[in-house]
mmCIF file of N, CA and C in Angstrom:
data_model
loop_
_atom_site.group_PDB
_atom_site.id
_atom_site.type_symbol
_atom_site.label_atom_id
_atom_site.label_comp_id
_atom_site.label_asym_id
_atom_site.label_seq_id
_atom_site.Cartn_x
_atom_site.Cartn_y
_atom_site.Cartn_z
ATOM 1 N N UNK S 1 -7.262 -18.782 0.390
ATOM 2 C CA UNK S 1 -6.571 -17.516 0.243
ATOM 3 C C UNK S 1 -7.190 -16.495 1.197
ATOM 4 N N UNK S 2 -6.328 -15.780 1.904
ATOM 5 C CA UNK S 2 -6.770 -14.734 2.816
ATOM 6 C C UNK S 2 -6.332 -13.384 2.251
ATOM 7 N N UNK S 3 -7.300 -12.464 2.143
ATOM 8 C CA UNK S 3 -7.058 -11.167 1.516
ATOM 9 C C UNK S 3 -7.221 -10.040 2.527
ATOM 10 N N UNK S 4 -6.293 -9.109 2.482
ATOM 11 C CA UNK S 4 -6.415 -7.851 3.200
ATOM 12 C C UNK S 4 -6.702 -6.775 2.160
ATOM 13 N N UNK S 5 -7.867 -6.136 2.272
ATOM 14 C CA UNK S 5 -8.186 -4.982 1.434
ATOM 15 C C UNK S 5 -7.878 -3.740 2.253
ATOM 16 N N UNK S 6 -6.947 -2.923 1.799
ATOM 17 C CA UNK S 6 -6.554 -1.711 2.518
ATOM 18 C C UNK S 6 -6.800 -0.517 1.607
ATOM 19 N N UNK S 7 -7.745 0.329 2.003
ATOM 20 C CA UNK S 7 -8.077 1.466 1.149
ATOM 21 C C UNK S 7 -8.782 2.548 1.947
ATOM 22 N N UNK S 8 -8.836 3.718 1.372
ATOM 23 C CA UNK S 8 -9.640 4.794 1.936
ATOM 24 C C UNK S 8 -11.103 4.457 1.708
ATOM 25 N N UNK S 9 -11.967 5.102 2.491
ATOM 26 C CA UNK S 9 -13.388 4.908 2.240
ATOM 27 C C UNK S 9 -13.782 5.751 1.024
ATOM 28 N N UNK S 10 -15.053 5.755 0.698
ATOM 29 C CA UNK S 10 -15.504 6.517 -0.466
ATOM 30 C C UNK S 10 -15.276 5.743 -1.749
ATOM 31 N N UNK S 11 -14.799 6.433 -2.760
ATOM 32 C CA UNK S 11 -14.620 5.831 -4.080
ATOM 33 C C UNK S 11 -13.636 4.675 -4.114
ATOM 34 N N UNK S 12 -12.557 4.771 -3.335
ATOM 35 C CA UNK S 12 -11.571 3.690 -3.311
ATOM 36 C C UNK S 12 -12.202 2.398 -2.781
ATOM 37 N N UNK S 13 -12.968 2.532 -1.726
ATOM 38 C CA UNK S 13 -13.654 1.373 -1.156
ATOM 39 C C UNK S 13 -14.707 0.844 -2.119
ATOM 40 N N UNK S 14 -15.482 1.727 -2.710
ATOM 41 C CA UNK S 14 -16.505 1.304 -3.674
ATOM 42 C C UNK S 14 -15.866 0.556 -4.837
ATOM 43 N N UNK S 15 -14.715 1.030 -5.258
ATOM 44 C CA UNK S 15 -13.964 0.405 -6.351
ATOM 45 C C UNK S 15 -13.633 -1.058 -6.029
ATOM 46 N N UNK S 16 -13.078 -1.291 -4.847
ATOM 47 C CA UNK S 16 -12.716 -2.652 -4.458
ATOM 48 C C UNK S 16 -13.943 -3.511 -4.163
ATOM 49 N N UNK S 17 -14.962 -2.893 -3.647
ATOM 50 C CA UNK S 17 -16.181 -3.652 -3.344
ATOM 51 C C UNK S 17 -16.816 -4.196 -4.622
ATOM 52 N N UNK S 18 -16.601 -3.504 -5.740
ATOM 53 C CA UNK S 18 -17.130 -3.965 -7.028
ATOM 54 C C UNK S 18 -16.501 -5.282 -7.485
ATOM 55 N N UNK S 19 -15.421 -5.667 -6.876
ATOM 56 C CA UNK S 19 -14.753 -6.929 -7.216
ATOM 57 C C UNK S 19 -15.363 -8.105 -6.452
ATOM 58 N N UNK S 20 -16.530 -7.926 -5.897
ATOM 59 C CA UNK S 20 -17.168 -8.952 -5.069
ATOM 60 C C UNK S 20 -17.204 -10.340 -5.708
ATOM 61 N N UNK S 21 -17.461 -10.474 -7.003
ATOM 62 C CA UNK S 21 -17.435 -11.833 -7.567
ATOM 63 C C UNK S 21 -16.085 -12.535 -7.357
ATOM 64 N N UNK S 22 -15.008 -11.771 -7.294
ATOM 65 C CA UNK S 22 -13.682 -12.340 -7.047
ATOM 66 C C UNK S 22 -13.500 -12.732 -5.587
ATOM 67 N N UNK S 23 -13.885 -11.865 -4.649
ATOM 68 C CA UNK S 23 -13.544 -12.077 -3.244
ATOM 69 C C UNK S 23 -14.633 -12.711 -2.385
ATOM 70 N N UNK S 24 -15.828 -12.845 -2.887
ATOM 71 C CA UNK S 24 -16.940 -13.267 -2.028
ATOM 72 C C UNK S 24 -16.761 -14.642 -1.395
ATOM 73 N N UNK S 25 -15.993 -15.514 -2.018
ATOM 74 C CA UNK S 25 -15.815 -16.857 -1.456
ATOM 75 C C UNK S 25 -14.445 -17.038 -0.789
ATOM 76 N N UNK S 26 -13.768 -15.922 -0.512
ATOM 77 C CA UNK S 26 -12.437 -15.981 0.092
ATOM 78 C C UNK S 26 -12.458 -15.367 1.491
ATOM 79 N N UNK S 27 -11.559 -15.834 2.330
ATOM 80 C CA UNK S 27 -11.399 -15.225 3.649
ATOM 81 C C UNK S 27 -10.802 -13.840 3.443
ATOM 82 N N UNK S 28 -11.345 -12.852 4.150
ATOM 83 C CA UNK S 28 -10.918 -11.484 3.895
ATOM 84 C C UNK S 28 -11.196 -10.591 5.100
ATOM 85 N N UNK S 29 -10.513 -9.459 5.097
ATOM 86 C CA UNK S 29 -10.814 -8.383 6.034
ATOM 87 C C UNK S 29 -10.477 -7.072 5.352
ATOM 88 N N UNK S 30 -11.073 -6.008 5.854
ATOM 89 C CA UNK S 30 -10.948 -4.684 5.245
ATOM 90 C C UNK S 30 -10.326 -3.724 6.246
ATOM 91 N N UNK S 31 -9.363 -2.942 5.787
ATOM 92 C CA UNK S 31 -8.774 -1.876 6.591
ATOM 93 C C UNK S 31 -9.132 -0.573 5.900
ATOM 94 N N UNK S 32 -9.957 0.217 6.554
ATOM 95 C CA UNK S 32 -10.399 1.479 5.969
ATOM 96 C C UNK S 32 -10.842 2.419 7.071
ATOM 97 N N UNK S 33 -11.336 3.586 6.692
ATOM 98 C CA UNK S 33 -11.757 4.589 7.657
ATOM 99 C C UNK S 33 -13.060 4.150 8.320
ATOM 100 N N UNK S 34 -13.173 4.428 9.591
ATOM 101 C CA UNK S 34 -14.406 4.139 10.318
ATOM 102 C C UNK S 34 -15.382 5.292 10.075
ATOM 103 N N UNK S 35 -15.994 5.261 8.901
ATOM 104 C CA UNK S 35 -16.952 6.290 8.497
ATOM 105 C C UNK S 35 -18.248 5.611 8.080
ATOM 106 N N UNK S 36 -19.295 6.372 8.030
ATOM 107 C CA UNK S 36 -20.620 5.822 7.750
ATOM 108 C C UNK S 36 -20.677 5.060 6.430
ATOM 109 N N UNK S 37 -20.074 5.601 5.377
ATOM 110 C CA UNK S 37 -20.132 4.899 4.084
ATOM 111 C C UNK S 37 -19.441 3.539 4.162
ATOM 112 N N UNK S 38 -18.303 3.478 4.850
ATOM 113 C CA UNK S 38 -17.583 2.205 4.979
ATOM 114 C C UNK S 38 -18.378 1.212 5.819
ATOM 115 N N UNK S 39 -18.928 1.683 6.937
ATOM 116 C CA UNK S 39 -19.735 0.784 7.772
ATOM 117 C C UNK S 39 -20.946 0.266 7.012
ATOM 118 N N UNK S 40 -21.532 1.091 6.173
ATOM 119 C CA UNK S 40 -22.708 0.692 5.401
ATOM 120 C C UNK S 40 -22.347 -0.347 4.328
ATOM 121 N N UNK S 41 -21.324 -0.047 3.536
ATOM 122 C CA UNK S 41 -20.914 -0.962 2.457
ATOM 123 C C UNK S 41 -20.404 -2.281 3.027
ATOM 124 N N UNK S 42 -19.703 -2.209 4.138
ATOM 125 C CA UNK S 42 -19.071 -3.392 4.727
ATOM 126 C C UNK S 42 -19.865 -3.939 5.912
ATOM 127 N N UNK S 43 -21.153 -3.759 5.901
ATOM 128 C CA UNK S 43 -22.002 -4.119 7.026
ATOM 129 C C UNK S 43 -21.777 -5.544 7.533
ATOM 130 N N UNK S 44 -21.640 -6.488 6.665
ATOM 131 C CA UNK S 44 -21.446 -7.888 7.080
ATOM 132 C C UNK S 44 -20.011 -8.366 6.873
ATOM 133 N N UNK S 45 -19.090 -7.425 6.772
ATOM 134 C CA UNK S 45 -17.682 -7.740 6.548
ATOM 135 C C UNK S 45 -16.877 -7.404 7.796
ATOM 136 N N UNK S 46 -15.687 -7.954 7.880
ATOM 137 C CA UNK S 46 -14.779 -7.668 8.992
ATOM 138 C C UNK S 46 -14.021 -6.384 8.676
ATOM 139 N N UNK S 47 -14.213 -5.370 9.500
ATOM 140 C CA UNK S 47 -13.628 -4.053 9.279
ATOM 141 C C UNK S 47 -12.645 -3.721 10.397
ATOM 142 N N UNK S 48 -11.421 -3.365 10.006
ATOM 143 C CA UNK S 48 -10.416 -2.885 10.946
ATOM 144 C C UNK S 48 -10.207 -1.407 10.618
ATOM 145 N N UNK S 49 -10.585 -0.520 11.537
ATOM 146 C CA UNK S 49 -10.469 0.906 11.237
ATOM 147 C C UNK S 49 -9.023 1.382 11.263
ATOM 148 N N UNK S 50 -8.702 2.277 10.331
ATOM 149 C CA UNK S 50 -7.380 2.901 10.316
ATOM 150 C C UNK S 50 -7.538 4.388 10.601
ATOM 151 N N UNK S 51 -6.427 5.041 10.820
ATOM 152 C CA UNK S 51 -6.431 6.458 11.172
ATOM 153 C C UNK S 51 -6.686 7.317 9.933
ATOM 154 N N UNK S 52 -7.482 8.377 10.124
ATOM 155 C CA UNK S 52 -7.678 9.369 9.073
ATOM 156 C C UNK S 52 -7.916 10.713 9.742
ATOM 157 N N UNK S 53 -7.728 11.823 9.041
ATOM 158 C CA UNK S 53 -7.448 11.962 7.614
ATOM 159 C C UNK S 53 -5.986 11.628 7.302
ATOM 160 N N UNK S 54 -5.768 11.150 6.097
ATOM 161 C CA UNK S 54 -4.441 10.687 5.711
ATOM 162 C C UNK S 54 -3.736 11.585 4.705
ATOM 163 N N UNK S 55 -4.433 12.505 4.091
ATOM 164 C CA UNK S 55 -3.863 13.303 3.000
ATOM 165 C C UNK S 55 -2.562 13.987 3.396
ATOM 166 N N UNK S 56 -1.482 13.476 2.847
ATOM 167 C CA UNK S 56 -0.151 14.049 3.046
ATOM 168 C C UNK S 56 0.155 14.322 4.517
ATOM 169 N N UNK S 57 -0.236 13.378 5.353
ATOM 170 C CA UNK S 57 -0.070 13.527 6.795
ATOM 171 C C UNK S 57 0.974 12.555 7.313
ATOM 172 N N UNK S 58 2.067 13.086 7.826
ATOM 173 C CA UNK S 58 3.111 12.242 8.411
ATOM 174 C C UNK S 58 2.580 11.535 9.652
ATOM 175 N N UNK S 59 1.754 12.227 10.432
ATOM 176 C CA UNK S 59 1.162 11.620 11.624
ATOM 177 C C UNK S 59 0.333 10.397 11.235
ATOM 178 N N UNK S 60 -0.503 10.522 10.220
ATOM 179 C CA UNK S 60 -1.332 9.394 9.773
ATOM 180 C C UNK S 60 -0.467 8.255 9.249
ATOM 181 N N UNK S 61 0.595 8.587 8.530
ATOM 182 C CA UNK S 61 1.493 7.557 8.018
ATOM 183 C C UNK S 61 2.118 6.768 9.170
ATOM 184 N N UNK S 62 2.559 7.456 10.193
ATOM 185 C CA UNK S 62 3.179 6.775 11.331
ATOM 186 C C UNK S 62 2.166 5.909 12.084
ATOM 187 N N UNK S 63 0.997 6.452 12.355
ATOM 188 C CA UNK S 63 -0.024 5.691 13.078
ATOM 189 C C UNK S 63 -0.462 4.477 12.260
ATOM 190 N N UNK S 64 -0.682 4.672 10.955
ATOM 191 C CA UNK S 64 -1.123 3.559 10.115
ATOM 192 C C UNK S 64 -0.002 2.556 9.847
ATOM 193 N N UNK S 65 1.243 2.984 9.975
ATOM 194 C CA UNK S 65 2.361 2.038 9.863
ATOM 195 C C UNK S 65 2.388 1.099 11.069
ATOM 196 N N UNK S 66 2.167 1.650 12.244
ATOM 197 C CA UNK S 66 2.086 0.810 13.451
ATOM 198 C C UNK S 66 0.907 -0.149 13.324
ATOM 199 N N UNK S 67 -0.225 0.362 12.865
ATOM 200 C CA UNK S 67 -1.401 -0.483 12.661
ATOM 201 C C UNK S 67 -1.099 -1.596 11.655
ATOM 202 N N UNK S 68 -0.467 -1.237 10.546
ATOM 203 C CA UNK S 68 -0.141 -2.232 9.521
ATOM 204 C C UNK S 68 0.744 -3.329 10.109
ATOM 205 N N UNK S 69 1.746 -2.946 10.890
ATOM 206 C CA UNK S 69 2.636 -3.925 11.507
ATOM 207 C C UNK S 69 1.839 -4.895 12.382
ATOM 208 N N UNK S 70 0.987 -4.355 13.236
ATOM 209 C CA UNK S 70 0.208 -5.194 14.157
ATOM 210 C C UNK S 70 -0.776 -6.090 13.412
ATOM 211 N N UNK S 71 -1.508 -5.516 12.482
ATOM 212 C CA UNK S 71 -2.534 -6.272 11.752
ATOM 213 C C UNK S 71 -1.906 -7.350 10.877
ATOM 214 N N UNK S 72 -0.886 -7.005 10.129
ATOM 215 C CA UNK S 72 -0.289 -7.975 9.211
ATOM 216 C C UNK S 72 0.460 -9.078 9.949
ATOM 217 N N UNK S 73 1.084 -8.729 11.062
ATOM 218 C CA UNK S 73 1.762 -9.745 11.869
ATOM 219 C C UNK S 73 0.760 -10.750 12.433
ATOM 220 N N UNK S 74 -0.387 -10.250 12.857
ATOM 221 C CA UNK S 74 -1.404 -11.119 13.436
ATOM 222 C C UNK S 74 -2.183 -11.903 12.371
ATOM 223 N N UNK S 75 -2.603 -11.239 11.333
ATOM 224 C CA UNK S 75 -3.512 -11.835 10.340
ATOM 225 C C UNK S 75 -2.816 -12.681 9.279
ATOM 226 N N UNK S 76 -1.614 -12.302 8.903
ATOM 227 C CA UNK S 76 -0.836 -13.018 7.882
ATOM 228 C C UNK S 76 -1.642 -13.317 6.606
ATOM 229 N N UNK S 77 -2.166 -12.262 5.960
ATOM 230 C CA UNK S 77 -2.895 -12.512 4.709
ATOM 231 C C UNK S 77 -1.942 -12.985 3.616
ATOM 232 N N UNK S 78 -2.500 -13.623 2.609
ATOM 233 C CA UNK S 78 -1.698 -14.051 1.463
ATOM 234 C C UNK S 78 -1.436 -12.888 0.519
ATOM 235 N N UNK S 79 -2.375 -11.953 0.475
ATOM 236 C CA UNK S 79 -2.261 -10.842 -0.451
ATOM 237 C C UNK S 79 -2.929 -9.602 0.135
ATOM 238 N N UNK S 80 -2.357 -8.447 -0.182
ATOM 239 C CA UNK S 80 -2.951 -7.156 0.147
ATOM 240 C C UNK S 80 -3.377 -6.544 -1.178
ATOM 241 N N UNK S 81 -4.630 -6.125 -1.253
ATOM 242 C CA UNK S 81 -5.146 -5.499 -2.463
ATOM 243 C C UNK S 81 -5.617 -4.099 -2.101
ATOM 244 N N UNK S 82 -5.253 -3.118 -2.937
ATOM 245 C CA UNK S 82 -5.661 -1.749 -2.682
ATOM 246 C C UNK S 82 -5.887 -1.005 -3.986
ATOM 247 N N UNK S 83 -6.717 0.028 -3.891
ATOM 248 C CA UNK S 83 -6.889 0.978 -4.987
ATOM 249 C C UNK S 83 -6.532 2.382 -4.477
ATOM 250 N N UNK S 84 -5.902 2.454 -3.316
ATOM 251 C CA UNK S 84 -5.484 3.719 -2.747
ATOM 252 C C UNK S 84 -6.375 4.106 -1.587
ATOM 253 N N UNK S 85 -6.249 5.128 -0.965
ATOM 254 C CA UNK S 85 -5.167 6.063 -1.219
ATOM 255 C C UNK S 85 -4.075 5.843 -0.175
ATOM 256 N N UNK S 86 -3.822 6.825 0.676
ATOM 257 C CA UNK S 86 -2.620 6.806 1.521
ATOM 258 C C UNK S 86 -2.485 5.594 2.429
ATOM 259 N N UNK S 87 -3.581 5.028 2.892
ATOM 260 C CA UNK S 87 -3.478 3.869 3.793
ATOM 261 C C UNK S 87 -2.789 2.684 3.102
ATOM 262 N N UNK S 88 -2.817 2.642 1.789
ATOM 263 C CA UNK S 88 -2.169 1.540 1.077
ATOM 264 C C UNK S 88 -0.653 1.540 1.262
ATOM 265 N N UNK S 89 -0.072 2.708 1.399
ATOM 266 C CA UNK S 89 1.396 2.817 1.430
ATOM 267 C C UNK S 89 2.016 2.043 2.592
ATOM 268 N N UNK S 90 1.640 2.290 3.840
ATOM 269 C CA UNK S 90 2.268 1.501 4.912
ATOM 270 C C UNK S 90 1.917 0.019 4.827
ATOM 271 N N UNK S 91 0.723 -0.316 4.380
ATOM 272 C CA UNK S 91 0.354 -1.728 4.279
ATOM 273 C C UNK S 91 1.182 -2.431 3.212
ATOM 274 N N UNK S 92 1.458 -1.788 2.090
ATOM 275 C CA UNK S 92 2.266 -2.424 1.050
ATOM 276 C C UNK S 92 3.714 -2.602 1.503
ATOM 277 N N UNK S 93 4.305 -1.552 2.069
ATOM 278 C CA UNK S 93 5.721 -1.654 2.453
ATOM 279 C C UNK S 93 5.931 -2.609 3.624
ATOM 280 N N UNK S 94 5.080 -2.550 4.605
ATOM 281 C CA UNK S 94 5.225 -3.470 5.733
ATOM 282 C C UNK S 94 4.829 -4.884 5.309
ATOM 283 N N UNK S 95 3.855 -4.989 4.442
ATOM 284 C CA UNK S 95 3.484 -6.297 3.892
ATOM 285 C C UNK S 95 4.660 -6.970 3.209
ATOM 286 N N UNK S 96 5.461 -6.200 2.495
ATOM 287 C CA UNK S 96 6.638 -6.778 1.825
ATOM 288 C C UNK S 96 7.623 -7.343 2.848
ATOM 289 N N UNK S 97 7.744 -6.697 4.007
ATOM 290 C CA UNK S 97 8.632 -7.213 5.054
ATOM 291 C C UNK S 97 8.188 -8.591 5.538
ATOM 292 N N UNK S 98 6.881 -8.842 5.484
ATOM 293 C CA UNK S 98 6.328 -10.137 5.891
ATOM 294 C C UNK S 98 6.213 -11.117 4.720
ATOM 295 N N UNK S 99 6.654 -10.717 3.548
ATOM 296 C CA UNK S 99 6.581 -11.593 2.383
ATOM 297 C C UNK S 99 5.182 -11.736 1.802
ATOM 298 N N UNK S 100 4.333 -10.753 2.061
ATOM 299 C CA UNK S 100 2.956 -10.797 1.565
ATOM 300 C C UNK S 100 2.904 -10.211 0.151
ATOM 301 N N UNK S 101 2.185 -10.860 -0.738
ATOM 302 C CA UNK S 101 2.009 -10.368 -2.104
ATOM 303 C C UNK S 101 1.125 -9.126 -2.084
ATOM 304 N N UNK S 102 1.360 -8.219 -3.038
ATOM 305 C CA UNK S 102 0.604 -6.976 -3.102
ATOM 306 C C UNK S 102 0.068 -6.742 -4.513
ATOM 307 N N UNK S 103 -1.159 -6.254 -4.571
ATOM 308 C CA UNK S 103 -1.798 -5.918 -5.844
ATOM 309 C C UNK S 103 -2.418 -4.535 -5.703
ATOM 310 N N UNK S 104 -2.021 -3.634 -6.582
ATOM 311 C CA UNK S 104 -2.560 -2.284 -6.563
ATOM 312 C C UNK S 104 -3.357 -2.057 -7.839
ATOM 313 N N UNK S 105 -4.550 -1.480 -7.687
ATOM 314 C CA UNK S 105 -5.396 -1.160 -8.831
ATOM 315 C C UNK S 105 -5.516 0.358 -8.892
ATOM 316 N N UNK S 106 -4.880 0.948 -9.902
ATOM 317 C CA UNK S 106 -4.964 2.411 -10.051
ATOM 318 C C UNK S 106 -6.397 2.781 -10.383
ATOM 319 N N UNK S 107 -6.874 3.868 -9.788
ATOM 320 C CA UNK S 107 -8.276 4.223 -9.908
ATOM 321 C C UNK S 107 -8.664 4.593 -11.344
ATOM 322 N N UNK S 108 -9.935 4.401 -11.617
ATOM 323 C CA UNK S 108 -10.491 4.536 -12.957
ATOM 324 C C UNK S 108 -10.350 5.935 -13.530
ATOM 325 N N UNK S 109 -10.458 6.948 -12.701
ATOM 326 C CA UNK S 109 -10.457 8.311 -13.241
ATOM 327 C C UNK S 109 -9.065 8.838 -13.576
ATOM 328 N N UNK S 110 -8.054 8.022 -13.371
ATOM 329 C CA UNK S 110 -6.700 8.411 -13.788
ATOM 330 C C UNK S 110 -6.410 7.795 -15.147
ATOM 331 N N UNK S 111 -6.379 8.648 -16.157
ATOM 332 C CA UNK S 111 -6.215 8.171 -17.533
ATOM 333 C C UNK S 111 -4.774 8.308 -18.006
ATOM 334 N N UNK S 112 -4.097 9.385 -17.600
ATOM 335 C CA UNK S 112 -2.729 9.573 -18.079
ATOM 336 C C UNK S 112 -1.775 10.174 -17.043
ATOM 337 N N UNK S 113 -2.237 10.319 -15.798
ATOM 338 C CA UNK S 113 -1.377 10.833 -14.729
ATOM 339 C C UNK S 113 -1.499 9.924 -13.514
ATOM 340 N N UNK S 114 -0.387 9.659 -12.830
ATOM 341 C CA UNK S 114 -0.432 8.766 -11.663
ATOM 342 C C UNK S 114 -0.996 9.448 -10.424
ATOM 343 N N UNK S 115 -1.519 8.652 -9.521
ATOM 344 C CA UNK S 115 -1.877 9.149 -8.197
ATOM 345 C C UNK S 115 -0.617 9.124 -7.340
ATOM 346 N N UNK S 116 -0.622 9.892 -6.270
ATOM 347 C CA UNK S 116 0.527 9.879 -5.361
ATOM 348 C C UNK S 116 0.705 8.488 -4.756
ATOM 349 N N UNK S 117 -0.389 7.885 -4.308
ATOM 350 C CA UNK S 117 -0.295 6.542 -3.715
ATOM 351 C C UNK S 117 0.217 5.535 -4.737
ATOM 352 N N UNK S 118 -0.278 5.624 -5.951
ATOM 353 C CA UNK S 118 0.186 4.722 -7.010
ATOM 354 C C UNK S 118 1.687 4.838 -7.231
ATOM 355 N N UNK S 119 2.175 6.064 -7.291
ATOM 356 C CA UNK S 119 3.623 6.271 -7.476
ATOM 357 C C UNK S 119 4.418 5.691 -6.315
ATOM 358 N N UNK S 120 3.882 5.829 -5.097
ATOM 359 C CA UNK S 120 4.619 5.363 -3.923
ATOM 360 C C UNK S 120 4.651 3.841 -3.799
ATOM 361 N N UNK S 121 3.578 3.161 -4.195
ATOM 362 C CA UNK S 121 3.556 1.700 -4.044
ATOM 363 C C UNK S 121 4.032 0.958 -5.288
ATOM 364 N N UNK S 122 4.114 1.633 -6.416
ATOM 365 C CA UNK S 122 4.536 0.982 -7.662
ATOM 366 C C UNK S 122 5.841 0.186 -7.521
ATOM 367 N N UNK S 123 6.857 0.713 -6.856
ATOM 368 C CA UNK S 123 8.116 -0.042 -6.746
ATOM 369 C C UNK S 123 7.988 -1.368 -5.994
ATOM 370 N N UNK S 124 7.012 -1.508 -5.098
ATOM 371 C CA UNK S 124 6.907 -2.733 -4.299
ATOM 372 C C UNK S 124 5.709 -3.602 -4.658
ATOM 373 N N UNK S 125 4.871 -3.122 -5.558
ATOM 374 C CA UNK S 125 3.678 -3.897 -5.924
ATOM 375 C C UNK S 125 4.067 -5.112 -6.765
ATOM 376 N N UNK S 126 3.563 -6.278 -6.377
ATOM 377 C CA UNK S 126 3.804 -7.478 -7.175
ATOM 378 C C UNK S 126 3.020 -7.429 -8.484
ATOM 379 N N UNK S 127 1.827 -6.884 -8.422
ATOM 380 C CA UNK S 127 1.008 -6.663 -9.612
ATOM 381 C C UNK S 127 0.448 -5.257 -9.520
ATOM 382 N N UNK S 128 0.563 -4.528 -10.602
ATOM 383 C CA UNK S 128 0.054 -3.163 -10.662
ATOM 384 C C UNK S 128 -0.909 -3.117 -11.833
ATOM 385 N N UNK S 129 -2.155 -2.828 -11.537
ATOM 386 C CA UNK S 129 -3.208 -2.900 -12.549
ATOM 387 C C UNK S 129 -3.700 -1.503 -12.875
ATOM 388 N N UNK S 130 -3.825 -1.249 -14.168
ATOM 389 C CA UNK S 130 -4.400 0.013 -14.638
ATOM 390 C C UNK S 130 -5.653 -0.307 -15.439
ATOM 391 N N UNK S 131 -6.456 0.729 -15.658
ATOM 392 C CA UNK S 131 -7.717 0.531 -16.364
ATOM 393 C C UNK S 131 -7.766 1.259 -17.702
ATOM 394 N N UNK S 132 -6.663 1.894 -18.056
ATOM 395 C CA UNK S 132 -6.543 2.596 -19.331
ATOM 396 C C UNK S 132 -5.184 2.261 -19.941
ATOM 397 N N UNK S 133 -5.158 2.005 -21.224
ATOM 398 C CA UNK S 133 -3.907 1.676 -21.921
ATOM 399 C C UNK S 133 -2.893 2.822 -21.803
ATOM 400 N N UNK S 134 -3.373 4.061 -21.792
ATOM 401 C CA UNK S 134 -2.483 5.223 -21.676
ATOM 402 C C UNK S 134 -1.655 5.181 -20.394
ATOM 403 N N UNK S 135 -2.178 4.554 -19.357
ATOM 404 C CA UNK S 135 -1.461 4.504 -18.080
ATOM 405 C C UNK S 135 -0.232 3.598 -18.128
ATOM 406 N N UNK S 136 -0.131 2.751 -19.146
ATOM 407 C CA UNK S 136 1.073 1.915 -19.252
ATOM 408 C C UNK S 136 2.291 2.753 -19.625
ATOM 409 N N UNK S 137 2.079 3.966 -20.132
ATOM 410 C CA UNK S 137 3.196 4.886 -20.363
ATOM 411 C C UNK S 137 3.722 5.413 -19.031
ATOM 412 N N UNK S 138 2.832 5.552 -18.064
ATOM 413 C CA UNK S 138 3.197 6.038 -16.735
ATOM 414 C C UNK S 138 3.783 4.905 -15.887
ATOM 415 N N UNK S 139 3.152 3.738 -15.990
ATOM 416 C CA UNK S 139 3.562 2.555 -15.222
ATOM 417 C C UNK S 139 3.892 1.422 -16.205
ATOM 418 N N UNK S 140 5.110 1.351 -16.699
ATOM 419 C CA UNK S 140 5.456 0.363 -17.734
ATOM 420 C C UNK S 140 5.232 -1.096 -17.339
ATOM 421 N N UNK S 141 5.367 -1.436 -16.047
ATOM 422 C CA UNK S 141 5.175 -2.831 -15.625
ATOM 423 C C UNK S 141 3.701 -3.183 -15.386
ATOM 424 N N UNK S 142 2.836 -2.204 -15.562
ATOM 425 C CA UNK S 142 1.419 -2.398 -15.240
ATOM 426 C C UNK S 142 0.739 -3.359 -16.211
ATOM 427 N N UNK S 143 -0.364 -3.909 -15.737
ATOM 428 C CA UNK S 143 -1.226 -4.772 -16.544
ATOM 429 C C UNK S 143 -2.530 -4.010 -16.740
ATOM 430 N N UNK S 144 -2.937 -3.843 -17.979
ATOM 431 C CA UNK S 144 -4.199 -3.168 -18.260
ATOM 432 C C UNK S 144 -5.301 -4.214 -18.323
ATOM 433 N N UNK S 145 -6.175 -4.206 -17.331
ATOM 434 C CA UNK S 145 -7.314 -5.126 -17.322
ATOM 435 C C UNK S 145 -8.599 -4.434 -17.768
ATOM 436 N N UNK S 146 -8.502 -3.178 -18.148
ATOM 437 C CA UNK S 146 -9.681 -2.446 -18.548
ATOM 438 C C UNK S 146 -10.509 -2.046 -17.346
ATOM 439 N N UNK S 147 -11.667 -1.484 -17.616
ATOM 440 C CA UNK S 147 -12.524 -0.955 -16.568
ATOM 441 C C UNK S 147 -13.138 -2.056 -15.730
ATOM 442 N N UNK S 148 -13.190 -1.846 -14.422
ATOM 443 C CA UNK S 148 -13.912 -2.772 -13.562
ATOM 444 C C UNK S 148 -15.311 -2.275 -13.269
ATOM 445 N N UNK S 149 -15.663 -1.120 -13.849
ATOM 446 C CA UNK S 149 -17.019 -0.588 -13.679
ATOM 447 C C UNK S 149 -17.988 -1.300 -14.575
#
């Protein structure tokens, strides 16, 4: 199995990195911001930098959409996994065009309100995971796996 992890650096990246027991024996690459925290956490991992800042930026969406097209066409991962934020959106939608499975993990600190990225990828996510039962009211198709912390 080949995994593409697409996320912002900081907490989103730390969140996915905590899943190491799941991904450590799988082929993988990471798409995130080329920032010191990401380079440090992913020191021995394959990192593909994406454009930032992404917060509500049409320019970032367009640039990262082109990146997603190029990366996904070349790499052909089996699954894209993300916990947000904005970089997940072009990777999920373009990934669907290539028939790639998608898994979104809504961040831990959202107990009863959705994130913008979560709302945007929910319609195309093959699996949508929440960490609080209350979030199933927001995302009815979600699977509550509890805290990954």
